[in-house]
Amino acid sequence: DWSSDVCSSDLIAQRSLQEMERAGPIAKEVSARWLMLLTSWFPDVAPGDRLTGVYGGDGSLRLFHNARERAHARDAELAQRFFGIWLSPWTSQPQLRERLFSVSR
């Protein structure tokens, strides 16, 4: 439930994978592997917590929770789809995408 005080790592991982699938189908075995990774990477998140993702030019992905690194992976497709949740044309949040791009100009 997104409205509760704490958002579980399972919910964040599942929703992330759903959003990543907006770019197109993901093979079942890849989807299962990514869900397992995302679930292990994300903590439960409470109000005031900060999750930060960093996309590396080499296709890597780093995730931080309150400035502490939680994950580092080199999987270009995973990284591209993950950051595409907010930055790609298929995002479910086009207004947020527009705001993010306007900040970077």
Short mmCIF file of N, CA and C in Angstrom, two decimals, residues 23-84:
data_model
loop_
_atom_site.label_atom_id
_atom_site.label_comp_id
_atom_site.label_asym_id
_atom_site.label_seq_id
_atom_site.Cartn_x
_atom_site.Cartn_y
_atom_site.Cartn_z
N ALA A 23 8.20 -0.84 -21.21
CA ALA A 23 9.07 -0.69 -22.38
C ALA A 23 8.95 -1.88 -23.32
N GLY A 24 8.33 -2.94 -22.86
CA GLY A 24 8.18 -4.14 -23.67
C GLY A 24 8.34 -5.37 -22.82
N PRO A 25 7.99 -6.51 -23.38
CA PRO A 25 8.05 -7.76 -22.62
C PRO A 25 9.46 -8.06 -22.12
N ILE A 26 9.49 -8.70 -20.98
CA ILE A 26 10.75 -9.17 -20.39
C ILE A 26 10.61 -10.69 -20.24
N ALA A 27 11.59 -11.43 -20.70
CA ALA A 27 11.55 -12.89 -20.59
C ALA A 27 11.32 -13.29 -19.14
N LYS A 28 10.56 -14.37 -18.93
CA LYS A 28 10.20 -14.81 -17.57
C LYS A 28 11.42 -15.02 -16.68
N GLU A 29 12.45 -15.66 -17.22
CA GLU A 29 13.63 -15.93 -16.40
C GLU A 29 14.37 -14.64 -16.05
N VAL A 30 14.39 -13.69 -16.97
CA VAL A 30 15.02 -12.39 -16.70
C VAL A 30 14.19 -11.61 -15.68
N SER A 31 12.88 -11.63 -15.86
CA SER A 31 11.98 -10.94 -14.95
C SER A 31 12.14 -11.49 -13.53
N ALA A 32 12.19 -12.80 -13.40
CA ALA A 32 12.35 -13.43 -12.07
C ALA A 32 13.68 -13.04 -11.44
N ARG A 33 14.75 -13.02 -12.25
CA ARG A 33 16.07 -12.64 -11.72
C ARG A 33 16.08 -11.19 -11.28
N TRP A 34 15.51 -10.31 -12.13
CA TRP A 34 15.48 -8.89 -11.79
C TRP A 34 14.64 -8.64 -10.54
N LEU A 35 13.50 -9.32 -10.42
CA LEU A 35 12.66 -9.13 -9.23
C LEU A 35 13.41 -9.55 -7.97
N MET A 36 14.14 -10.65 -8.05
CA MET A 36 14.93 -11.11 -6.91
C MET A 36 16.00 -10.07 -6.54
N LEU A 37 16.69 -9.54 -7.56
CA LEU A 37 17.70 -8.52 -7.31
C LEU A 37 17.09 -7.26 -6.70
N LEU A 38 16.04 -6.75 -7.32
CA LEU A 38 15.41 -5.51 -6.84
C LEU A 38 14.90 -5.67 -5.42
N THR A 39 14.31 -6.81 -5.11
CA THR A 39 13.80 -7.05 -3.76
C THR A 39 14.94 -7.04 -2.75
N SER A 40 16.08 -7.60 -3.13
CA SER A 40 17.22 -7.60 -2.20
C SER A 40 17.88 -6.23 -2.09
N TRP A 41 17.78 -5.42 -3.14
CA TRP A 41 18.43 -4.11 -3.15
C TRP A 41 17.64 -3.06 -2.38
N PHE A 42 16.32 -3.08 -2.55
CA PHE A 42 15.51 -2.03 -1.92
C PHE A 42 15.25 -2.35 -0.45
N PRO A 43 15.37 -1.35 0.40
CA PRO A 43 14.96 -1.53 1.79
C PRO A 43 13.48 -1.17 1.92
N ASP A 44 12.91 -1.42 3.07
CA ASP A 44 11.62 -0.81 3.37
C ASP A 44 11.89 0.68 3.51
N VAL A 45 10.98 1.51 3.02
CA VAL A 45 11.21 2.95 2.99
C VAL A 45 10.14 3.65 3.83
N ALA A 46 10.60 4.54 4.68
CA ALA A 46 9.71 5.30 5.55
C ALA A 46 9.79 6.78 5.17
N PRO A 47 8.81 7.57 5.61
CA PRO A 47 8.87 9.01 5.32
C PRO A 47 10.22 9.59 5.77
N GLY A 48 10.79 10.42 4.92
CA GLY A 48 12.09 11.03 5.21
C GLY A 48 13.26 10.26 4.64
N ASP A 49 13.06 9.01 4.28
CA ASP A 49 14.12 8.23 3.65
C ASP A 49 14.34 8.72 2.23
N ARG A 50 15.54 8.50 1.73
CA ARG A 50 15.87 8.92 0.37
C ARG A 50 16.51 7.75 -0.37
N LEU A 51 15.92 7.40 -1.52
CA LEU A 51 16.51 6.42 -2.42
C LEU A 51 17.12 7.17 -3.59
N THR A 52 18.34 6.81 -3.94
CA THR A 52 19.04 7.47 -5.03
C THR A 52 19.60 6.41 -5.97
N GLY A 53 19.38 6.61 -7.26
CA GLY A 53 19.95 5.73 -8.26
C GLY A 53 20.95 6.49 -9.10
N VAL A 54 22.04 5.83 -9.44
CA VAL A 54 23.08 6.44 -10.27
C VAL A 54 23.32 5.53 -11.47
N TYR A 55 23.17 6.11 -12.66
CA TYR A 55 23.42 5.38 -13.90
C TYR A 55 24.84 5.65 -14.35
N GLY A 56 25.61 4.59 -14.55
CA GLY A 56 26.99 4.74 -15.00
C GLY A 56 27.06 4.68 -16.51
N GLY A 57 28.01 5.39 -17.08
CA GLY A 57 28.19 5.39 -18.53
C GLY A 57 28.52 4.02 -19.09
N ASP A 58 28.96 3.11 -18.24
CA ASP A 58 29.29 1.75 -18.67
C ASP A 58 28.09 0.81 -18.56
N GLY A 59 26.90 1.36 -18.33
CA GLY A 59 25.70 0.54 -18.20
C GLY A 59 25.49 0.02 -16.79
N SER A 60 26.22 0.56 -15.85
CA SER A 60 26.07 0.10 -14.47
C SER A 60 24.97 0.88 -13.76
N LEU A 61 24.55 0.32 -12.67
CA LEU A 61 23.48 0.87 -11.85
C LEU A 61 23.93 0.78 -10.40
N ARG A 62 23.83 1.90 -9.70
CA ARG A 62 24.13 1.92 -8.26
C ARG A 62 22.92 2.48 -7.54
N LEU A 63 22.54 1.85 -6.45
CA LEU A 63 21.41 2.30 -5.64
C LEU A 63 21.88 2.62 -4.23
N PHE A 64 21.38 3.73 -3.72
CA PHE A 64 21.72 4.18 -2.37
C PHE A 64 20.45 4.40 -1.57
N HIS A 65 20.52 4.09 -0.29
CA HIS A 65 19.45 4.39 0.65
C HIS A 65 20.05 5.28 1.72
N ASN A 66 19.54 6.50 1.80
CA ASN A 66 20.07 7.48 2.76
C ASN A 66 21.60 7.57 2.69
N ALA A 67 22.10 7.69 1.47
CA ALA A 67 23.52 7.87 1.16
C ALA A 67 24.38 6.63 1.38
N ARG A 68 23.79 5.51 1.75
CA ARG A 68 24.55 4.26 1.91
C ARG A 68 24.28 3.37 0.70
N GLU A 69 25.36 2.93 0.06
CA GLU A 69 25.19 2.09 -1.13
C GLU A 69 24.56 0.75 -0.76
N ARG A 70 23.53 0.39 -1.54
CA ARG A 70 22.81 -0.87 -1.33
C ARG A 70 23.10 -1.87 -2.44
N ALA A 71 23.44 -1.36 -3.64
CA ALA A 71 23.64 -2.26 -4.77
C ALA A 71 24.51 -1.60 -5.83
N HIS A 72 25.24 -2.44 -6.54
CA HIS A 72 26.03 -2.01 -7.69
C HIS A 72 26.01 -3.17 -8.67
N ALA A 73 25.51 -2.93 -9.87
CA ALA A 73 25.41 -4.00 -10.86
C ALA A 73 25.78 -3.47 -12.23
N ARG A 74 26.35 -4.35 -13.04
CA ARG A 74 26.61 -4.03 -14.45
C ARG A 74 25.68 -4.89 -15.29
N ASP A 75 24.56 -4.33 -15.61
CA ASP A 75 23.57 -4.99 -16.48
C ASP A 75 22.90 -3.86 -17.24
N ALA A 76 23.39 -3.63 -18.45
CA ALA A 76 22.96 -2.46 -19.22
C ALA A 76 21.46 -2.45 -19.46
N GLU A 77 20.86 -3.60 -19.75
CA GLU A 77 19.41 -3.63 -19.99
C GLU A 77 18.63 -3.32 -18.71
N LEU A 78 19.04 -3.90 -17.61
CA LEU A 78 18.39 -3.62 -16.33
C LEU A 78 18.52 -2.13 -16.00
N ALA A 79 19.70 -1.59 -16.15
CA ALA A 79 19.92 -0.16 -15.83
C ALA A 79 19.07 0.73 -16.74
N GLN A 80 19.05 0.43 -18.03
CA GLN A 80 18.28 1.24 -18.97
C GLN A 80 16.80 1.18 -18.64
N ARG A 81 16.28 0.00 -18.38
CA ARG A 81 14.85 -0.12 -18.07
C ARG A 81 14.53 0.51 -16.72
N PHE A 82 15.41 0.34 -15.75
CA PHE A 82 15.15 0.90 -14.43
C PHE A 82 15.07 2.43 -14.50
N PHE A 83 16.05 3.07 -15.11
CA PHE A 83 16.01 4.53 -15.19
C PHE A 83 14.95 5.02 -16.17
N GLY A 84 14.56 4.15 -17.10
CA GLY A 84 13.48 4.48 -18.00
C GLY A 84 12.14 4.65 -17.30
#
